[in-house]
C-alpha cells in the first residue's frame, strides 16, 4: 500500500503523480477459516504465523463470523506462553450503538456488560449475535506492540453484527492486556457453541 501525493497545487492542474512508499503498509500473514470450529488460534511460529517483534502493530480482520448458537458473542484472549494458557489480565471499556431495520429505535450507550477490570477471561467483541442463515458479524481487532517486554498490550476492536433478525448492533472495545511479557498468541471463540463459519485474517502493519 502506498500514499499518493500530488506534485502540483490542485487536482485539476496535476500533470504527474508521485508516491510515498513504506508508510502504513500491510503484509498478509495468515488466514484461518472456521467450519464448526470451537476456536481459531494464531500462535507465533506455528503454521506460518508471525506475531512477534517483526511488526509493532497487528491487524486481525474477521469476515462474516456466523455463530452456531443463537445469542452467543464473539470473543478473544491473549497468551504469553505460546497458547498453553489464554488468561492475560485485561482492563477494557465498551461502547454499543444500534439501529433497528424498522427505524423504531436507535441509540448509543456505554456497555458495562462487556468491559473488564483486570479480568482474565475472554474479551467480548460482539453483542449477542443472531444465528439466522443470513446473519453474521464482521470487523477488526488491532493489537499494538505485542512483543514489548516494557509496556502493556493495547487493543481496539470494531464490529458490526445482526441481532434478533432485524437489528444492527455495532460495538467498539478498547483496553490493554496488563502484562509486560510478550504476547505470542491470540485465540478467538464464541461465548457459547462453535464458530459455524467465517474467516479471520492476520496482517502485520509496517
XYZ file of N, CA, C and O in Angstrom:
824
model
N 0.840 -1.178 0.000
C 0.000 0.000 0.000
C 0.881 1.236 0.000
O 1.843 1.304 0.740
N 0.563 2.218 -0.805
C 1.332 3.450 -0.845
C 0.394 4.644 -0.761
O -0.784 4.546 -1.068
N 0.921 5.774 -0.337
C 0.159 7.008 -0.239
C 0.507 7.870 -1.433
O 1.680 8.145 -1.696
N -0.531 8.300 -2.149
C -0.313 9.108 -3.351
C -0.265 10.579 -2.978
O -1.074 11.071 -2.206
N 0.680 11.301 -3.538
C 0.765 12.741 -3.319
C 0.725 13.449 -4.668
O 1.146 12.908 -5.687
N 0.221 14.675 -4.665
C 0.184 15.483 -5.881
C 1.471 16.280 -6.002
O 1.970 16.835 -5.025
N 2.011 16.344 -7.203
C 3.202 17.147 -7.442
C 2.856 18.597 -7.769
O 3.723 19.425 -7.967
N 1.537 18.905 -7.873
C 1.084 20.258 -8.185
C 0.146 20.731 -7.078
O -0.162 19.995 -6.154
N -0.353 21.938 -7.190
C -1.165 22.524 -6.136
C -2.594 22.022 -6.131
O -3.252 22.051 -5.103
N -3.119 21.605 -7.248
C -4.512 21.193 -7.311
C -4.683 19.968 -8.183
O -3.867 19.679 -9.057
N -5.790 19.250 -7.987
C -6.027 18.020 -8.740
C -6.196 18.313 -10.222
O -5.635 17.639 -11.083
N -6.978 19.345 -10.568
C -7.251 19.580 -11.993
C -6.013 20.051 -12.753
O -5.951 19.953 -13.980
N -5.015 20.573 -12.035
C -3.802 21.041 -12.684
C -2.663 20.022 -12.647
O -1.577 20.304 -13.136
N -2.927 18.878 -12.036
C -1.864 17.885 -11.858
C -1.453 17.302 -13.199
O -2.290 16.943 -14.028
N -0.173 17.218 -13.418
C 0.366 16.617 -14.644
C 1.086 15.312 -14.365
O 1.335 14.532 -15.266
N 1.417 15.058 -13.091
C 2.108 13.819 -12.733
C 1.829 13.502 -11.277
O 1.536 14.384 -10.471
N 1.891 12.235 -10.962
C 1.673 11.781 -9.600
C 2.913 11.051 -9.109
O 3.566 10.324 -9.860
N 3.235 11.256 -7.862
C 4.312 10.502 -7.227
C 3.736 9.667 -6.098
O 2.551 9.762 -5.783
N 4.526 8.848 -5.459
C 4.030 8.022 -4.359
C 5.046 7.980 -3.231
O 6.248 8.126 -3.458
N 4.508 7.834 -2.036
C 5.336 7.645 -0.858
C 5.139 6.209 -0.403
O 4.027 5.814 -0.072
N 6.159 5.428 -0.416
C 6.026 4.024 -0.059
C 6.520 3.781 1.357
O 7.263 4.571 1.920
N 6.075 2.652 1.919
C 6.583 2.234 3.220
C 5.887 2.862 4.399
O 6.313 2.673 5.537
N 4.805 3.626 4.175
C 4.060 4.232 5.272
C 2.778 3.444 5.488
O 1.889 3.444 4.650
N 2.679 2.778 6.612
C 1.458 2.062 6.937
C 1.165 0.877 6.038
O 0.002 0.512 5.864
N 2.166 0.279 5.441
C 1.935 -0.842 4.544
C 1.499 -2.079 5.328
O 1.926 -2.313 6.451
N 0.608 -2.871 4.707
C 0.072 -4.078 5.329
C 0.677 -5.307 4.670
O 0.729 -5.389 3.443
N 1.074 -6.256 5.485
C 1.598 -7.520 4.983
C 0.701 -8.649 5.453
O 0.514 -8.852 6.664
N 0.125 -9.370 4.505
C -0.715 -10.517 4.856
C 0.143 -11.613 5.476
O 1.209 -11.956 4.961
N -0.344 -12.185 6.579
C 0.409 -13.234 7.269
C -0.309 -14.578 7.227
O 0.260 -15.579 6.799
N -1.593 -14.604 7.644
C -2.261 -15.902 7.789
C -3.772 -15.715 7.753
O -4.303 -14.730 8.277
N -4.452 -16.681 7.136
C -5.914 -16.725 7.143
C -6.382 -18.044 7.741
O -5.896 -19.113 7.365
N -7.327 -17.967 8.681
C -7.957 -19.146 9.259
C -9.440 -19.115 8.921
O -10.093 -18.070 9.048
N -9.983 -20.240 8.492
C -11.383 -20.345 8.112
C -12.101 -21.298 9.046
O -11.651 -22.420 9.266
N -13.209 -20.829 9.600
C -13.980 -21.640 10.542
C -14.906 -22.594 9.799
O -15.485 -22.249 8.766
N -15.044 -23.784 10.345
C -16.018 -24.764 9.874
C -16.460 -25.563 11.092
O -15.853 -26.561 11.443
N -17.494 -25.055 11.753
C -17.934 -25.616 13.036
C -16.746 -25.742 13.994
O -16.524 -26.786 14.611
N -15.987 -24.660 14.123
C -14.746 -24.652 14.898
C -14.996 -24.130 16.308
O -15.642 -23.096 16.489
N -14.465 -24.826 17.299
C -14.621 -24.359 18.676
C -13.766 -23.131 18.932
O -14.182 -22.221 19.662
N -12.578 -23.092 18.329
C -11.684 -21.942 18.456
C -10.891 -21.760 17.170
O -10.725 -22.703 16.385
N -10.376 -20.538 16.981
C -9.397 -20.247 15.946
C -8.249 -19.514 16.626
O -8.462 -18.480 17.266
N -7.037 -20.063 16.516
C -5.900 -19.531 17.263
C -4.743 -19.192 16.333
O -4.420 -19.949 15.414
N -4.119 -18.054 16.611
C -2.921 -17.617 15.907
C -1.760 -17.657 16.904
O -1.738 -16.881 17.862
N -0.828 -18.576 16.678
C 0.294 -18.788 17.609
C 1.591 -18.495 16.866
O 1.866 -19.096 15.822
N 2.370 -17.570 17.396
C 3.625 -17.192 16.759
C 4.517 -18.415 16.532
O 4.702 -19.239 17.435
N 5.031 -18.546 15.304
C 5.927 -19.649 14.983
C 5.237 -20.939 14.618
O 5.903 -21.917 14.282
N 3.911 -20.956 14.673
C 3.156 -22.162 14.336
C 2.361 -21.928 13.062
O 1.666 -20.912 12.921
N 2.458 -22.845 12.114
C 1.690 -22.781 10.861
C 1.876 -21.447 10.143
O 0.920 -20.830 9.669
N 3.119 -20.987 10.083
C 3.496 -19.761 9.363
C 2.952 -18.474 9.987
O 2.925 -17.435 9.329
N 2.534 -18.528 11.230
C 2.048 -17.327 11.913
C 3.231 -16.519 12.436
O 4.156 -17.057 13.042
N 3.192 -15.219 12.191
C 4.166 -14.279 12.747
C 3.428 -13.366 13.721
O 2.475 -12.684 13.348
N 3.823 -13.363 14.981
C 3.230 -12.493 15.995
C 4.337 -12.161 16.998
O 4.323 -12.585 18.142
N 5.321 -11.397 16.515
C 6.498 -11.101 17.332
C 6.956 -9.668 17.059
O 6.148 -8.824 16.681
N 8.227 -9.389 17.211
C 8.718 -8.024 17.040
C 8.958 -7.641 15.576
O 9.517 -6.591 15.295
N 8.528 -8.488 14.649
C 8.607 -8.139 13.229
C 7.797 -6.883 12.939
O 8.191 -6.036 12.141
N 6.630 -6.766 13.590
C 5.765 -5.597 13.430
C 5.377 -5.069 14.810
O 5.255 -5.830 15.762
N 5.154 -3.759 14.883
C 4.698 -3.164 16.138
C 3.182 -3.061 16.223
O 2.635 -2.742 17.273
N 2.501 -3.308 15.109
C 1.045 -3.354 15.109
C 0.595 -4.537 14.279
O 1.146 -4.800 13.208
N -0.401 -5.252 14.783
C -1.005 -6.363 14.057
C -2.498 -6.101 13.911
O -3.153 -5.590 14.827
N -3.026 -6.450 12.748
C -4.435 -6.261 12.444
C -5.075 -7.611 12.131
O -4.596 -8.334 11.258
N -6.144 -7.932 12.857
C -6.967 -9.100 12.559
C -8.276 -8.596 11.950
O -8.938 -7.732 12.518
N -8.636 -9.121 10.790
C -9.948 -8.826 10.206
C -10.794 -10.087 10.294
O -10.334 -11.175 9.936
N -12.012 -9.957 10.779
C -12.912 -11.113 10.803
C -14.105 -10.815 9.910
O -14.682 -9.734 9.923
N -14.425 -11.799 9.075
C -15.388 -11.621 7.998
C -16.518 -12.642 8.094
O -16.270 -13.850 8.092
N -17.741 -12.129 8.189
C -18.942 -12.982 8.199
C -18.841 -14.121 9.215
O -19.060 -15.290 8.889
N -18.508 -13.757 10.450
C -18.471 -14.739 11.525
C -19.897 -15.129 11.886
O -20.702 -14.292 12.327
N -20.207 -16.386 11.691
C -21.570 -16.891 11.918
C -21.556 -17.874 13.079
O -20.850 -18.879 13.039
N -22.310 -17.602 14.143
C -22.310 -18.497 15.300
C -23.238 -19.687 15.101
O -24.285 -19.575 14.444
N -22.870 -20.801 15.662
C -23.758 -21.961 15.643
C -24.904 -21.787 16.634
O -26.010 -22.296 16.421
N -24.644 -21.045 17.703
C -25.616 -20.878 18.786
C -26.179 -19.463 18.788
O -25.421 -18.492 18.828
N -27.487 -19.337 18.753
C -28.127 -18.031 18.769
C -27.833 -17.299 20.079
O -27.852 -17.898 21.156
N -27.535 -16.012 19.971
C -27.288 -15.208 21.159
C -25.884 -15.301 21.715
O -25.603 -14.737 22.776
N -24.993 -15.969 21.017
C -23.612 -16.077 21.503
C -22.785 -14.885 21.031
O -23.165 -14.160 20.118
N -21.645 -14.688 21.671
C -20.821 -13.499 21.477
C -19.425 -13.890 21.022
O -18.819 -14.809 21.587
N -18.906 -13.213 20.016
C -17.555 -13.440 19.509
C -16.563 -12.803 20.467
O -16.732 -11.654 20.894
N -15.473 -13.529 20.819
C -14.542 -13.115 21.862
C -13.100 -13.400 21.465
O -12.847 -14.189 20.556
N -12.157 -12.792 22.220
C -10.751 -13.132 22.038
C -10.034 -13.068 23.377
O -10.494 -12.467 24.345
N -8.872 -13.720 23.420
C -7.992 -13.638 24.580
C -6.547 -13.747 24.105
O -6.283 -14.136 22.965
N -5.622 -13.408 24.989
C -4.197 -13.373 24.679
C -3.443 -14.404 25.507
O -3.889 -14.787 26.592
N -2.284 -14.808 24.985
C -1.422 -15.767 25.675
C 0.006 -15.248 25.707
O 0.460 -14.595 24.761
N 0.719 -15.563 26.780
C 2.145 -15.218 26.879
C 3.012 -16.468 26.916
O 4.218 -16.384 27.144
N 2.389 -17.645 26.689
C 3.135 -18.895 26.740
C 2.821 -19.788 25.540
O 2.605 -20.981 25.663
N 2.777 -19.154 24.360
C 2.581 -19.859 23.088
C 1.291 -20.668 23.041
O 1.225 -21.726 22.416
N 0.258 -20.169 23.698
C -1.049 -20.797 23.616
C -1.328 -21.864 24.637
O -2.396 -22.491 24.585
N -0.422 -22.089 25.580
C -0.724 -23.056 26.646
C -1.860 -22.546 27.527
O -2.692 -23.327 28.013
N -1.896 -21.226 27.751
C -2.954 -20.593 28.532
C -3.357 -19.289 27.851
O -2.503 -18.536 27.381
N -4.661 -19.044 27.812
C -5.188 -17.775 27.317
C -5.881 -17.088 28.493
O -7.080 -17.252 28.708
N -5.096 -16.341 29.261
C -5.623 -15.808 30.514
C -4.936 -14.505 30.934
O -4.773 -14.244 32.127
N -4.547 -13.679 29.965
C -3.913 -12.404 30.292
C -4.940 -11.477 30.944
O -6.068 -11.344 30.457
N -4.584 -10.840 32.047
C -5.466 -9.885 32.719
C -5.673 -8.678 31.812
O -4.717 -8.114 31.277
N -6.948 -8.266 31.674
C -7.290 -7.176 30.759
C -8.184 -6.155 31.463
O -9.069 -6.531 32.235
N -7.955 -4.887 31.166
C -8.864 -3.813 31.569
C -9.349 -3.140 30.303
O -8.543 -2.783 29.432
N -10.672 -2.974 30.170
C -11.228 -2.502 28.903
C -12.479 -1.672 29.123
O -13.057 -1.645 30.213
N -12.891 -1.012 28.062
C -14.135 -0.251 28.038
C -14.879 -0.598 26.762
O -14.261 -1.000 25.764
N -16.210 -0.469 26.767
C -17.013 -0.943 25.645
C -18.149 0.024 25.352
O -18.837 0.492 26.261
N -18.351 0.310 24.063
C -19.448 1.153 23.601
C -20.312 0.353 22.640
O -19.811 -0.358 21.765
N -21.627 0.474 22.801
C -22.598 -0.197 21.946
C -23.463 0.853 21.254
O -23.940 1.787 21.890
N -23.656 0.706 19.932
C -24.588 1.571 19.218
C -25.401 0.714 18.263
O -24.924 -0.295 17.744
N -26.669 1.111 18.037
C -27.588 0.218 17.338
C -28.642 1.006 16.566
O -28.901 2.186 16.830
N -29.261 0.317 15.593
C -30.347 0.885 14.805
C -31.176 -0.268 14.272
O -30.633 -1.201 13.677
N -32.490 -0.212 14.472
C -33.373 -1.278 14.021
C -33.771 -1.054 12.565
O -33.895 0.096 12.110
N -34.009 -2.139 11.828
C -34.434 -2.022 10.429
C -35.720 -1.217 10.296
O -35.924 -0.503 9.314
N -36.601 -1.336 11.254
C -37.876 -0.624 11.230
C -37.732 0.866 11.491
O -38.667 1.640 11.257
N -36.548 1.267 11.977
C -36.346 2.656 12.346
C -36.987 3.018 13.672
O -36.995 4.184 14.075
N -37.507 2.028 14.394
C -38.250 2.288 15.623
C -37.357 2.627 16.807
O -37.830 3.186 17.801
N -36.076 2.279 16.722
C -35.194 2.555 17.855
C -33.754 2.655 17.374
O -33.353 2.012 16.407
N -33.000 3.485 18.050
C -31.568 3.598 17.816
C -30.961 4.166 19.084
O -31.658 4.725 19.937
N -29.645 4.009 19.235
C -29.046 4.530 20.444
C -27.558 4.309 20.518
O -26.956 3.632 19.676
N -26.974 4.895 21.540
C -25.550 4.791 21.830
C -25.404 4.705 23.339
O -26.001 5.516 24.066
N -24.634 3.728 23.830
C -24.513 3.576 25.275
C -23.185 2.939 25.657
O -22.557 2.235 24.861
N -22.776 3.251 26.882
C -21.640 2.530 27.466
C -22.133 1.164 27.888
O -23.155 1.047 28.570
N -21.429 0.128 27.481
C -21.889 -1.245 27.699
C -21.115 -1.862 28.862
O -20.045 -2.438 28.682
N -21.666 -1.754 30.044
C -20.972 -2.241 31.241
C -20.892 -3.761 31.290
O -20.093 -4.317 32.047
N -21.693 -4.455 30.474
C -21.655 -5.920 30.467
C -20.461 -6.471 29.701
O -20.168 -7.664 29.797
N -19.773 -5.618 28.922
C -18.699 -6.093 28.052
C -17.315 -5.669 28.527
O -16.312 -6.134 27.993
N -17.245 -4.761 29.491
C -15.926 -4.292 29.916
C -15.320 -5.228 30.956
O -16.000 -6.065 31.548
N -14.017 -5.103 31.128
C -13.289 -5.926 32.087
C -12.456 -5.027 32.991
O -11.995 -3.963 32.571
N -12.265 -5.467 34.224
C -11.398 -4.765 35.172
C -10.446 -5.805 35.760
O -10.792 -6.521 36.699
N -9.297 -5.920 35.109
C -8.315 -6.947 35.468
C -8.887 -8.358 35.321
O -8.524 -9.277 36.060
N -9.782 -8.511 34.367
C -10.372 -9.823 34.120
C -9.479 -10.674 33.241
O -8.911 -10.193 32.266
N -9.358 -11.949 33.581
C -8.523 -12.865 32.797
C -9.335 -13.678 31.786
O -8.768 -14.436 31.009
N -10.653 -13.516 31.811
C -11.499 -14.221 30.852
C -11.419 -13.601 29.470
O -10.686 -12.640 29.228
N -12.201 -14.156 28.558
C -12.193 -13.674 27.173
C -12.898 -12.329 27.070
O -13.921 -12.098 27.720
N -12.328 -11.451 26.248
C -12.913 -10.137 25.980
C -13.960 -10.260 24.886
O -13.690 -10.758 23.793
N -15.184 -9.799 25.165
C -16.230 -9.776 24.142
C -15.873 -8.790 23.041
O -15.361 -7.699 23.310
N -16.169 -9.184 21.805
C -16.024 -8.289 20.660
C -17.391 -7.861 20.157
O -17.618 -6.689 19.862
N -18.323 -8.807 20.040
C -19.658 -8.522 19.519
C -20.683 -8.531 20.657
O -20.327 -8.604 21.829
N -21.950 -8.487 20.268
C -23.048 -8.370 21.235
C -24.152 -9.354 20.860
O -24.948 -9.103 19.958
N -24.191 -10.523 21.496
C -25.307 -11.463 21.344
C -25.768 -11.618 19.895
O -26.854 -11.189 19.515
N -24.961 -12.287 19.095
C -25.235 -12.393 17.664
C -26.421 -13.291 17.347
O -26.726 -14.233 18.076
N -27.039 -12.995 16.213
C -28.117 -13.809 15.658
C -27.497 -14.932 14.826
O -26.489 -14.728 14.158
N -28.101 -16.121 14.853
C -27.569 -17.220 14.043
C -28.452 -17.574 12.856
O -28.326 -18.671 12.298
N -29.345 -16.657 12.448
C -30.105 -16.888 11.218
C -29.140 -17.085 10.051
O -27.998 -16.623 10.084
N -29.609 -17.743 9.003
C -28.736 -18.107 7.892
C -28.058 -16.908 7.242
O -26.932 -17.015 6.731
N -28.740 -15.754 7.229
C -28.172 -14.584 6.562
C -27.499 -13.616 7.528
O -27.127 -12.506 7.149
N -27.305 -14.020 8.767
C -26.746 -13.129 9.788
C -25.289 -13.462 10.076
O -24.900 -14.633 10.077
N -24.507 -12.422 10.343
C -23.095 -12.633 10.657
C -22.543 -11.372 11.312
O -23.248 -10.373 11.459
N -21.265 -11.419 11.676
C -20.560 -10.255 12.218
C -19.244 -10.093 11.488
O -18.591 -11.079 11.116
N -18.842 -8.845 11.287
C -17.562 -8.546 10.660
C -16.912 -7.384 11.392
O -17.601 -6.564 12.012
N -15.587 -7.316 11.322
C -14.905 -6.217 11.990
C -13.411 -6.421 12.082
O -12.826 -7.201 11.315
N -12.802 -5.750 13.046
C -11.345 -5.763 13.180
C -10.915 -5.796 14.643
O -11.641 -5.352 15.532
N -9.712 -6.305 14.841
C -9.000 -6.207 16.112
C -7.597 -5.683 15.814
O -6.862 -6.277 15.030
N -7.249 -4.553 16.422
C -5.889 -4.016 16.345
C -5.161 -4.369 17.648
O -5.666 -4.101 18.742
N -3.982 -4.941 17.514
C -3.135 -5.269 18.661
C -1.803 -4.561 18.476
O -1.150 -4.710 17.456
N -1.412 -3.792 19.496
C -0.250 -2.923 19.370
C 0.955 -3.458 20.146
O 0.852 -3.771 21.339
N 2.066 -3.586 19.435
C 3.364 -3.944 20.013
C 3.288 -5.130 20.983
O 3.710 -5.027 22.142
N 2.769 -6.266 20.527
C 2.580 -7.397 21.448
C 3.871 -7.992 21.983
O 3.858 -8.655 23.026
N 5.001 -7.763 21.307
C 6.260 -8.372 21.749
C 6.997 -7.524 22.782
O 8.050 -7.938 23.293
N 6.465 -6.354 23.120
C 7.132 -5.484 24.089
C 7.273 -6.178 25.446
O 6.354 -6.836 25.925
N 8.436 -6.020 26.050
C 8.642 -6.507 27.414
C 8.761 -5.333 28.383
O 9.226 -5.501 29.512
N 8.295 -4.169 27.932
C 8.295 -2.959 28.766
C 6.881 -2.464 29.046
O 6.564 -2.098 30.177
N 6.022 -2.492 28.014
C 4.706 -1.860 28.119
C 3.574 -2.890 28.129
O 3.733 -4.038 27.697
N 2.392 -2.430 28.598
C 1.187 -3.239 28.497
C 0.786 -3.344 27.026
O 1.322 -2.644 26.171
N -0.196 -4.212 26.713
C -0.544 -4.519 25.323
C -1.915 -3.935 24.971
O -2.951 -4.499 25.309
N -1.922 -2.803 24.280
C -3.172 -2.133 23.940
C -3.874 -2.820 22.768
O -3.228 -3.363 21.872
N -5.209 -2.764 22.796
C -6.008 -3.317 21.701
C -7.244 -2.456 21.479
O -7.734 -1.765 22.381
N -7.765 -2.503 20.251
C -9.012 -1.835 19.874
C -9.781 -2.791 18.967
O -9.209 -3.360 18.027
N -11.070 -2.978 19.235
C -11.911 -3.785 18.350
C -13.066 -2.949 17.828
O -13.573 -2.061 18.518
N -13.481 -3.246 16.599
C -14.685 -2.662 15.998
C -15.467 -3.786 15.345
O -14.884 -4.656 14.677
N -16.788 -3.776 15.503
C -17.581 -4.830 14.888
C -18.951 -4.327 14.487
O -19.468 -3.352 15.035
N -19.533 -5.000 13.510
C -20.904 -4.769 13.063
C -21.577 -6.132 12.970
O -20.987 -7.086 12.449
N -22.812 -6.231 13.471
C -23.472 -7.541 13.503
C -24.977 -7.389 13.391
O -25.524 -6.296 13.562
N -25.643 -8.511 13.115
C -27.097 -8.574 13.113
C -27.543 -9.275 14.393
O -27.001 -10.307 14.774
N -28.550 -8.686 15.026
C -29.117 -9.263 16.248
C -30.638 -9.307 16.121
O -31.248 -8.365 15.613
N -31.233 -10.400 16.555
C -32.696 -10.547 16.536
C -33.279 -10.296 15.148
O -34.349 -9.677 15.005
N -32.571 -10.752 14.132
C -33.008 -10.776 12.729
C -33.089 -9.417 12.046
O -32.819 -9.312 10.862
N -33.474 -8.373 12.751
C -33.721 -7.094 12.082
C -33.127 -5.916 12.838
O -33.662 -4.815 12.806
N -32.026 -6.149 13.527
C -31.417 -5.086 14.323
C -29.915 -5.044 14.052
O -29.229 -6.059 14.165
N -29.428 -3.862 13.684
C -27.994 -3.666 13.529
C -27.404 -3.245 14.868
O -27.853 -2.268 15.471
N -26.412 -3.992 15.301
C -25.671 -3.624 16.503
C -24.199 -3.477 16.123
O -23.660 -4.285 15.371
N -23.565 -2.457 16.631
C -22.139 -2.247 16.405
C -21.479 -1.979 17.747
O -22.091 -1.390 18.647
N -20.250 -2.428 17.894
C -19.544 -2.248 19.155
C -18.128 -1.756 18.915
O -17.523 -2.025 17.873
N -17.619 -1.039 19.876
C -16.221 -0.651 19.896
C -15.692 -0.947 21.294
O -16.283 -0.525 22.297
N -14.590 -1.685 21.361
C -13.946 -2.003 22.627
C -12.499 -1.538 22.571
O -11.844 -1.637 21.536
N -12.004 -1.041 23.676
C -10.603 -0.649 23.769
C -10.097 -1.033 25.152
O -10.843 -1.005 26.137
N -8.835 -1.403 25.215
C -8.282 -1.777 26.507
C -6.835 -2.191 26.385
O -6.183 -1.925 25.378
N -6.357 -2.842 27.422
C -4.984 -3.331 27.401
C -4.874 -4.640 28.164
O -5.586 -4.878 29.140
N -3.978 -5.488 27.661
C -3.572 -6.654 28.414
C -2.501 -6.222 29.403
O -1.459 -5.689 28.988
N -2.765 -6.416 30.675
C -1.887 -5.864 31.712
C -0.724 -6.820 31.986
O -0.648 -7.463 33.039
N 0.165 -6.905 31.011
C 1.352 -7.744 31.151
C 2.522 -7.089 30.431
O 2.336 -6.464 29.386
N 3.701 -7.214 30.993
C 4.915 -6.758 30.312
C 5.652 -7.934 29.683
O 6.746 -7.756 29.151
N 5.055 -9.109 29.726
C 5.577 -10.248 28.973
C 5.101 -10.147 27.530
O 4.048 -9.556 27.249
N 5.855 -10.697 26.616
C 5.465 -10.679 25.211
C 4.220 -11.534 24.995
O 4.151 -12.675 25.457
N 3.238 -10.983 24.307
C 2.068 -11.750 23.882
C 2.406 -12.434 22.565
O 2.795 -11.780 21.595
N 2.276 -13.760 22.526
C 2.696 -14.504 21.339
C 1.603 -15.395 20.752
O 1.864 -16.212 19.870
N 0.365 -15.213 21.234
C -0.740 -15.998 20.672
C -2.064 -15.303 20.984
O -2.218 -14.687 22.043
N -3.011 -15.415 20.043
C -4.353 -14.865 20.177
C -5.353 -15.962 19.821
O -5.189 -16.651 18.811
N -6.381 -16.112 20.652
C -7.427 -17.100 20.381
C -8.773 -16.408 20.253
O -9.113 -15.515 21.032
N -9.574 -16.849 19.259
C -10.937 -16.378 19.055
C -11.912 -17.526 19.294
O -11.611 -18.685 18.963
N -13.072 -17.203 19.844
C -14.096 -18.216 20.082
C -15.454 -17.523 20.228
O -15.533 -16.295 20.303
N -16.526 -18.323 20.268
C -17.841 -17.819 20.650
C -18.030 -18.077 22.148
O -17.443 -19.000 22.710
N -18.850 -17.257 22.776
C -19.100 -17.436 24.203
C -19.839 -18.728 24.493
O -19.754 -19.284 25.591
N -20.570 -19.224 23.488
C -21.286 -20.491 23.607
C -21.329 -21.155 22.241
O -21.616 -20.493 21.237
N -21.013 -22.431 22.174
C -21.060 -23.143 20.910
C -19.890 -22.819 20.000
O -18.925 -22.156 20.392
N -19.978 -23.282 18.762
C -18.887 -23.158 17.804
C -19.006 -21.912 16.931
O -20.066 -21.294 16.835
N -17.886 -21.582 16.270
C -17.919 -20.641 15.148
C -18.337 -21.466 13.939
O -17.560 -22.279 13.430
N -19.560 -21.290 13.491
C -20.092 -22.128 12.423
C -19.344 -21.894 11.115
O -18.995 -22.845 10.405
N -19.096 -20.621 10.778
C -18.379 -20.294 9.542
C -17.820 -18.886 9.662
O -18.102 -18.153 10.608
N -17.035 -18.498 8.654
C -16.371 -17.193 8.647
C -14.873 -17.359 8.607
O -14.348 -18.475 8.751
N -14.159 -16.264 8.397
C -12.703 -16.342 8.372
C -12.086 -15.171 9.112
O -12.706 -14.116 9.268
N -10.862 -15.373 9.560
C -10.081 -14.348 10.241
C -8.732 -14.264 9.539
O -8.063 -15.285 9.348
N -8.340 -13.052 9.165
C -7.043 -12.829 8.524
C -6.155 -11.987 9.436
O -6.627 -11.067 10.106
N -4.869 -12.306 9.438
C -3.881 -11.585 10.233
C -2.935 -10.833 9.299
O -2.414 -11.414 8.341
N -2.701 -9.551 9.614
C -1.786 -8.715 8.858
C -0.774 -8.051 9.817
O -1.120 -7.727 10.961
N 0.423 -7.834 9.332
C 1.374 -7.029 10.037
C 1.396 -5.634 9.429
O 1.333 -5.478 8.210
N 1.454 -4.594 10.274
C 1.448 -3.217 9.824
C 2.827 -2.628 9.998
O 3.371 -2.567 11.115
N 3.436 -2.191 8.903
C 4.790 -1.633 8.951
C 4.741 -0.240 9.537
O 3.758 0.483 9.383
